Amino acid sequence: MPRSLRVNHQRIKYVKIALSENGYPTQKSLAYETGLSIDTISRFLNCKPVLYGTFEEICRKLNLDWREISTPDFEPSSLKKSINTQELKRNKYQDWGTAVDVSVFYDRTQEMALLESWILQDRCRLLTVFGRGGVGKTILAAKLAKQIQDEFDSVIWRSLRQAPSFDEIITDLVSFVSNHQEPKPDINKLIYYLRTSRCLIILDNLETVLDVGHTGKYRSDYQEYTELIRIIAEVEHKICVILTTREKAVEMNFLEGANR
Ligand SMILES: Nc1ncnc2c1ncn2[C@@H]1O[C@H](COP(=O)(O)OP(=O)(O)OP(=O)(O)O)[C@@H](O)[C@H]1O
Ligand SMILES: [Mg+2]
């Protein structure tokens, strides 16, 4: 199965008819209804590759059978080479820490397609999986990370359940992204390395460093985590960070985009 599909040029007229017949006069209205970005909808309508799950999701809204309007998006001659390269990456730059086993995972197809498109197509840099205890945040983040791992140069998973200090987590991250060249908790070094490669970082259980009952404030010894989250969201770099948390940190209200 190809990872992406594109609308077949000869079928685009049926897609345009389906748009108006299903009550979507503009790209914006379809984007609003699906929760996808206008950029993704525009790619779909311009016969450019869209992730497989996203493609199916848009077709569902337009009452179209995706098999009848799609064409796969891969070049067989380059497929083997790309698989070999990805295998190499997988062996070299991944540290899954205490990530959970995802071999048993019940259906979250729509959520997964949406999150995947936010990260891979919209280049979302900070994604928070937020919800009450036991709802499935960790396993969703793990499944998502496994699914998109090949799109990144490196992957690191860290649980914050033991409440590592800011210096400990920065040292750990800098050491990883610098390939163990940097042993100190230097946030500027972290920014430097994050700008140079596409890294996926998953921080599980952010609520551990938040002060329960003080709506989104960090525990007194953990205030510097604010700086880490702000840098992730605001500094220009190629990484993506997935956070799971039972409580939102206060700065997330300012940083988040629509539906994120
Ligand atoms: N989609 C799913 N497929 C399979 N198992 C699931 C799914 N969602 C939740 N579970 C199971 O439910 C339990 C709780 O899930 P998980 O640990 O991901 O919750 P959580 O929201 O991260 O909880 P916490 O806030 O305590 O960290 C786990 O045993 C997990 O395997
Ligand atoms: Mg969890």
CSV table of C-alpha atoms and ligand atoms in Angstrom, one decimal:
chain,number,residue,atom,x,y,z
A,1,MET,CA,0.0,0.0,0.0
A,2,PRO,CA,1.5,3.4,-0.9
A,3,ARG,CA,1.7,6.0,1.9
A,4,SER,CA,0.2,8.7,-0.3
A,5,LEU,CA,-2.4,8.9,-3.0
A,6,ARG,CA,-3.3,11.7,-5.4
A,7,VAL,CA,-6.5,12.4,-7.4
A,8,ASN,CA,-6.3,11.0,-10.9
A,9,HIS,CA,-6.2,14.0,-13.3
A,10,GLN,CA,-9.0,12.4,-15.4
A,11,ARG,CA,-11.3,12.1,-12.3
A,12,ILE,CA,-10.8,15.6,-10.9
A,13,LYS,CA,-14.1,16.9,-12.6
A,14,TYR,CA,-16.1,14.3,-10.6
A,15,VAL,CA,-14.3,15.5,-7.4
A,16,LYS,CA,-15.3,19.1,-8.2
A,17,ILE,CA,-18.9,18.1,-8.8
A,18,ALA,CA,-18.9,16.1,-5.5
A,19,LEU,CA,-17.7,19.2,-3.7
A,20,SER,CA,-20.8,21.3,-4.7
A,21,GLU,CA,-23.2,18.4,-4.4
A,22,ASN,CA,-22.1,17.7,-0.8
A,23,GLY,CA,-22.4,21.4,0.2
A,24,TYR,CA,-18.8,22.5,0.2
A,25,PRO,CA,-18.7,25.7,-2.0
A,26,THR,CA,-15.2,26.5,-0.9
A,27,GLN,CA,-12.0,24.8,0.1
A,28,LYS,CA,-12.3,26.5,3.4
A,29,SER,CA,-15.7,24.9,4.1
A,30,LEU,CA,-14.3,21.4,3.5
A,31,ALA,CA,-11.2,22.2,5.6
A,32,TYR,CA,-13.5,23.3,8.4
A,33,GLU,CA,-15.6,20.2,8.2
A,34,THR,CA,-12.7,17.8,8.1
A,35,GLY,CA,-10.4,19.6,10.6
A,36,LEU,CA,-7.7,19.5,7.9
A,37,SER,CA,-5.7,22.5,6.8
A,38,ILE,CA,-6.6,24.5,3.7
A,39,ASP,CA,-3.1,23.6,2.3
A,40,THR,CA,-4.0,19.8,2.6
A,41,ILE,CA,-7.4,20.4,0.9
A,42,SER,CA,-5.7,22.4,-1.8
A,43,ARG,CA,-3.1,19.6,-2.4
A,44,PHE,CA,-6.0,17.1,-2.7
A,45,LEU,CA,-7.9,19.3,-5.2
A,46,ASN,CA,-4.7,20.0,-7.3
A,47,CYS,CA,-3.9,16.3,-7.7
A,48,LYS,CA,-0.9,16.4,-5.4
A,49,PRO,CA,0.0,13.6,-3.0
A,50,VAL,CA,-1.9,13.4,0.2
A,51,LEU,CA,-1.4,10.9,3.0
A,52,TYR,CA,-3.4,7.7,2.5
A,53,GLY,CA,-5.6,8.1,5.6
A,54,THR,CA,-6.3,11.8,4.9
A,55,PHE,CA,-7.2,11.0,1.3
A,56,GLU,CA,-9.8,8.4,2.5
A,57,GLU,CA,-11.2,10.8,5.1
A,58,ILE,CA,-11.8,13.6,2.4
A,59,CYS,CA,-13.4,11.0,0.1
A,60,ARG,CA,-15.7,10.0,2.9
A,61,LYS,CA,-16.9,13.6,3.3
A,62,LEU,CA,-17.5,13.9,-0.4
A,63,ASN,CA,-19.2,10.5,-0.7
A,64,LEU,CA,-16.6,9.3,-3.2
A,65,ASP,CA,-15.0,5.9,-3.4
A,66,TRP,CA,-11.3,6.6,-3.1
A,67,ARG,CA,-10.4,3.7,-5.3
A,68,GLU,CA,-12.3,5.2,-8.2
A,69,ILE,CA,-10.6,8.6,-8.2
A,70,SER,CA,-7.1,7.9,-6.9
A,71,THR,CA,-3.7,7.0,-8.3
A,72,PRO,CA,-0.9,5.8,-6.0
A,73,ASP,CA,2.1,8.0,-5.3
A,74,PHE,CA,5.3,6.1,-5.5
A,75,GLU,CA,8.0,5.4,-8.0
A,76,PRO,CA,8.8,1.7,-8.0
A,77,SER,CA,12.4,2.2,-9.2
A,78,SER,CA,13.3,4.3,-6.1
A,79,LEU,CA,11.3,2.3,-3.6
A,80,LYS,CA,14.0,-0.3,-2.7
A,81,LYS,CA,16.6,2.4,-2.2
A,82,SER,CA,14.4,4.4,0.1
A,83,ILE,CA,13.5,1.4,2.2
A,84,ASN,CA,17.2,0.6,2.7
A,85,THR,CA,18.0,4.2,3.7
A,86,GLN,CA,15.1,4.1,6.2
A,87,GLU,CA,16.2,0.8,7.7
A,88,LEU,CA,19.6,2.4,8.3
A,89,LYS,CA,18.1,5.4,10.0
A,90,ARG,CA,15.9,3.2,12.1
A,91,ASN,CA,18.9,1.3,13.4
A,92,LYS,CA,21.1,4.3,14.0
A,93,TYR,CA,19.2,7.2,15.6
A,94,GLN,CA,16.3,6.0,17.6
A,95,ASP,CA,15.9,5.8,21.4
A,96,TRP,CA,12.4,4.6,22.4
A,97,GLY,CA,13.2,4.8,26.1
A,98,THR,CA,10.1,3.4,28.0
A,99,ALA,CA,7.7,3.6,25.0
A,100,VAL,CA,4.8,1.1,25.3
A,101,ASP,CA,4.1,-1.8,23.1
A,102,VAL,CA,1.6,-1.0,20.3
A,103,SER,CA,1.1,-4.4,18.9
A,104,VAL,CA,-2.5,-4.3,20.2
A,105,PHE,CA,-4.1,-1.1,19.2
A,106,TYR,CA,-7.8,-0.6,18.8
A,107,ASP,CA,-9.2,1.5,16.0
A,108,ARG,CA,-8.4,5.2,16.0
A,109,THR,CA,-8.1,5.6,12.2
A,110,GLN,CA,-9.6,9.0,11.9
A,111,GLU,CA,-7.7,10.5,14.8
A,112,MET,CA,-4.5,9.0,13.5
A,113,ALA,CA,-5.0,10.3,10.0
A,114,LEU,CA,-5.7,13.8,11.3
A,115,LEU,CA,-2.6,13.8,13.6
A,116,GLU,CA,-0.4,12.4,10.9
A,117,SER,CA,-1.5,15.1,8.4
A,118,TRP,CA,-0.9,17.8,11.0
A,119,ILE,CA,2.7,16.6,11.5
A,120,LEU,CA,3.7,15.5,8.0
A,121,GLN,CA,1.9,17.9,5.8
A,122,ASP,CA,1.2,21.0,7.9
A,123,ARG,CA,4.7,20.6,9.6
A,124,CYS,CA,3.1,21.1,13.1
A,125,ARG,CA,6.0,21.4,15.5
A,126,LEU,CA,4.2,20.9,18.8
A,127,LEU,CA,1.4,18.5,19.2
A,128,THR,CA,-0.3,17.9,22.6
A,129,VAL,CA,-2.3,14.8,23.3
A,130,PHE,CA,-4.5,16.0,26.2
A,131,GLY,CA,-7.0,14.0,28.2
A,132,ARG,CA,-7.9,12.3,31.5
A,133,GLY,CA,-5.9,9.4,32.9
A,134,GLY,CA,-6.3,6.1,31.2
A,135,VAL,CA,-8.0,7.5,28.1
A,136,GLY,CA,-5.2,6.2,25.8
A,137,LYS,CA,-2.9,9.2,25.3
A,138,THR,CA,0.4,7.3,25.7
A,139,ILE,CA,-0.6,4.4,23.4
A,140,LEU,CA,-1.9,6.8,20.8
A,141,ALA,CA,1.3,8.8,20.9
A,142,ALA,CA,3.4,5.6,20.6
A,143,LYS,CA,1.3,4.3,17.7
A,144,LEU,CA,1.5,7.6,15.9
A,145,ALA,CA,5.3,7.9,16.5
A,146,LYS,CA,5.9,4.4,15.2
A,147,GLN,CA,3.8,5.1,12.1
A,148,ILE,CA,5.6,8.3,11.2
A,149,GLN,CA,9.2,7.4,12.4
A,150,ASP,CA,10.6,6.9,8.9
A,151,GLU,CA,9.9,10.5,8.1
A,152,PHE,CA,12.4,11.7,10.7
A,153,ASP,CA,16.1,11.5,10.9
A,154,SER,CA,15.9,10.5,14.6
A,155,VAL,CA,13.3,9.6,17.2
A,156,ILE,CA,13.6,10.0,21.0
A,157,TRP,CA,10.9,9.0,23.5
A,158,ARG,CA,11.1,10.1,27.1
A,159,SER,CA,8.7,9.6,30.0
A,160,LEU,CA,8.5,12.5,32.5
A,161,ARG,CA,6.8,10.3,35.1
A,162,GLN,CA,9.9,10.4,37.3
A,163,ALA,CA,9.9,14.2,37.1
A,164,PRO,CA,13.4,14.8,35.7
A,165,SER,CA,14.7,18.3,36.4
A,166,PHE,CA,15.0,20.8,33.5
A,167,ASP,CA,18.7,20.3,33.4
A,168,GLU,CA,18.4,16.5,33.3
A,169,ILE,CA,15.9,16.5,30.4
A,170,ILE,CA,17.9,19.1,28.4
A,171,THR,CA,21.2,17.2,29.0
A,172,ASP,CA,19.4,14.0,27.8
A,173,LEU,CA,18.0,15.7,24.7
A,174,VAL,CA,21.2,17.5,23.8
A,175,SER,CA,23.3,14.4,24.3
A,176,PHE,CA,20.9,12.5,22.0
A,177,VAL,CA,20.6,15.1,19.2
A,178,SER,CA,24.4,15.8,19.2
A,179,ASN,CA,25.1,12.0,19.0
A,180,HIS,CA,26.7,12.2,22.5
A,181,GLN,CA,29.0,15.1,21.7
A,182,GLU,CA,27.4,17.5,24.1
A,183,PRO,CA,27.3,16.5,27.8
A,184,LYS,CA,26.0,19.8,29.3
A,185,PRO,CA,22.4,21.1,29.7
A,186,ASP,CA,22.9,23.9,27.2
A,187,ILE,CA,19.6,25.0,25.7
A,188,ASN,CA,21.4,27.0,23.0
A,189,LYS,CA,23.2,23.9,21.9
A,190,LEU,CA,19.9,22.1,21.8
A,191,ILE,CA,18.4,24.8,19.5
A,192,TYR,CA,21.5,24.6,17.3
A,193,TYR,CA,21.2,20.8,16.8
A,194,LEU,CA,17.4,20.9,16.4
A,195,ARG,CA,17.9,23.3,13.5
A,196,THR,CA,20.1,20.9,11.7
A,197,SER,CA,18.1,17.7,11.5
A,198,ARG,CA,14.5,16.5,11.5
A,199,CYS,CA,14.0,14.9,14.9
A,200,LEU,CA,10.8,13.5,16.5
A,201,ILE,CA,10.7,13.9,20.3
A,202,ILE,CA,8.0,12.4,22.4
A,203,LEU,CA,7.6,13.6,26.1
A,204,ASP,CA,5.1,11.4,27.9
A,205,ASN,CA,3.3,12.6,31.1
A,206,LEU,CA,4.0,16.3,31.1
A,207,GLU,CA,1.5,16.7,34.0
A,208,THR,CA,4.1,15.2,36.4
A,209,VAL,CA,6.0,18.5,36.3
A,210,LEU,CA,2.8,20.6,36.5
A,211,ASP,CA,1.4,21.8,39.8
A,212,VAL,CA,-1.9,20.0,40.3
A,213,GLY,CA,-4.7,22.3,41.1
A,214,HIS,CA,-2.9,25.4,39.8
A,215,THR,CA,-4.4,25.4,36.3
A,216,GLY,CA,-1.4,24.8,34.1
A,217,LYS,CA,1.4,26.2,36.2
A,218,TYR,CA,4.6,24.3,36.6
A,219,ARG,CA,5.8,23.0,40.0
A,220,SER,CA,8.1,25.5,41.6
A,221,ASP,CA,11.3,23.6,40.7
A,222,TYR,CA,10.1,23.0,37.1
A,223,GLN,CA,9.4,26.6,35.9
A,224,GLU,CA,12.1,26.3,33.2
A,225,TYR,CA,10.1,23.8,31.3
A,226,THR,CA,8.1,26.8,30.1
A,227,GLU,CA,11.2,27.8,28.2
A,228,LEU,CA,11.6,24.4,26.6
A,229,ILE,CA,7.9,24.4,25.4
A,230,ARG,CA,8.2,27.9,24.1
A,231,ILE,CA,11.4,27.1,22.1
A,232,ILE,CA,9.8,24.1,20.6
A,233,ALA,CA,6.8,26.0,19.4
A,234,GLU,CA,8.4,29.3,18.4
A,235,VAL,CA,11.9,28.7,17.2
A,236,GLU,CA,12.4,27.9,13.5
A,237,HIS,CA,13.5,24.3,13.3
A,238,LYS,CA,12.5,21.0,11.7
A,239,ILE,CA,11.6,19.0,14.7
A,240,CYS,CA,8.3,17.8,16.0
A,241,VAL,CA,7.5,17.3,19.7
A,242,ILE,CA,4.5,15.2,20.8
A,243,LEU,CA,3.5,15.8,24.4
A,244,THR,CA,1.0,13.7,26.4
A,245,THR,CA,-0.5,15.3,29.5
A,246,ARG,CA,-3.6,15.1,31.7
A,247,GLU,CA,-3.4,18.9,32.3
A,248,LYS,CA,-2.6,21.7,29.9
A,249,ALA,CA,0.4,23.8,30.7
A,250,VAL,CA,-0.6,27.5,30.7
A,251,GLU,CA,1.5,28.6,27.8
A,252,MET,CA,-0.3,26.0,25.5
A,253,ASN,CA,-3.3,28.3,25.5
A,254,PHE,CA,-1.2,31.0,23.8
A,255,LEU,CA,0.7,28.7,21.5
A,256,GLU,CA,-1.9,26.5,20.0
A,257,GLY,CA,-3.5,27.0,16.6
A,258,ALA,CA,-7.1,26.1,15.7
A,259,ASN,CA,-8.0,22.5,16.6
A,260,ARG,CA,-4.5,21.9,18.0
B,1,LIG,N1,-6.7,2.4,21.2
B,1,LIG,C1,-6.2,1.5,22.1
B,1,LIG,N2,-5.8,0.3,21.7
B,1,LIG,C2,-5.4,-0.6,22.6
B,1,LIG,N3,-5.3,-0.3,24.0
B,1,LIG,C3,-5.7,0.9,24.4
B,1,LIG,C4,-6.2,1.9,23.5
B,1,LIG,N4,-6.4,3.0,24.2
B,1,LIG,C5,-6.1,2.7,25.5
B,1,LIG,N5,-5.7,1.5,25.6
B,1,LIG,C6,-5.2,0.8,26.8
B,1,LIG,O1,-5.8,1.5,27.9
B,1,LIG,C7,-4.8,1.6,29.0
B,1,LIG,C8,-4.6,3.1,29.3
B,1,LIG,O2,-4.0,3.7,28.1
B,1,LIG,P1,-2.8,4.8,28.2
B,1,LIG,O3,-1.8,4.3,29.2
B,1,LIG,O4,-2.3,5.1,26.8
B,1,LIG,O5,-3.6,5.9,28.8
B,1,LIG,P2,-3.1,7.4,29.2
B,1,LIG,O6,-4.2,8.4,28.8
B,1,LIG,O7,-1.7,7.6,28.7
B,1,LIG,O8,-3.1,7.4,30.8
B,1,LIG,P3,-2.3,8.2,31.8
B,1,LIG,O9,-2.9,9.6,31.9
B,1,LIG,O10,-2.4,7.5,33.1
B,1,LIG,O11,-0.8,8.2,31.4
B,1,LIG,C9,-3.5,0.9,28.5
B,1,LIG,O12,-3.5,-0.4,29.0
B,1,LIG,C10,-3.7,0.9,27.0
B,1,LIG,O13,-3.0,-0.2,26.4
B,2,MG,MG,0.1,7.9,29.7
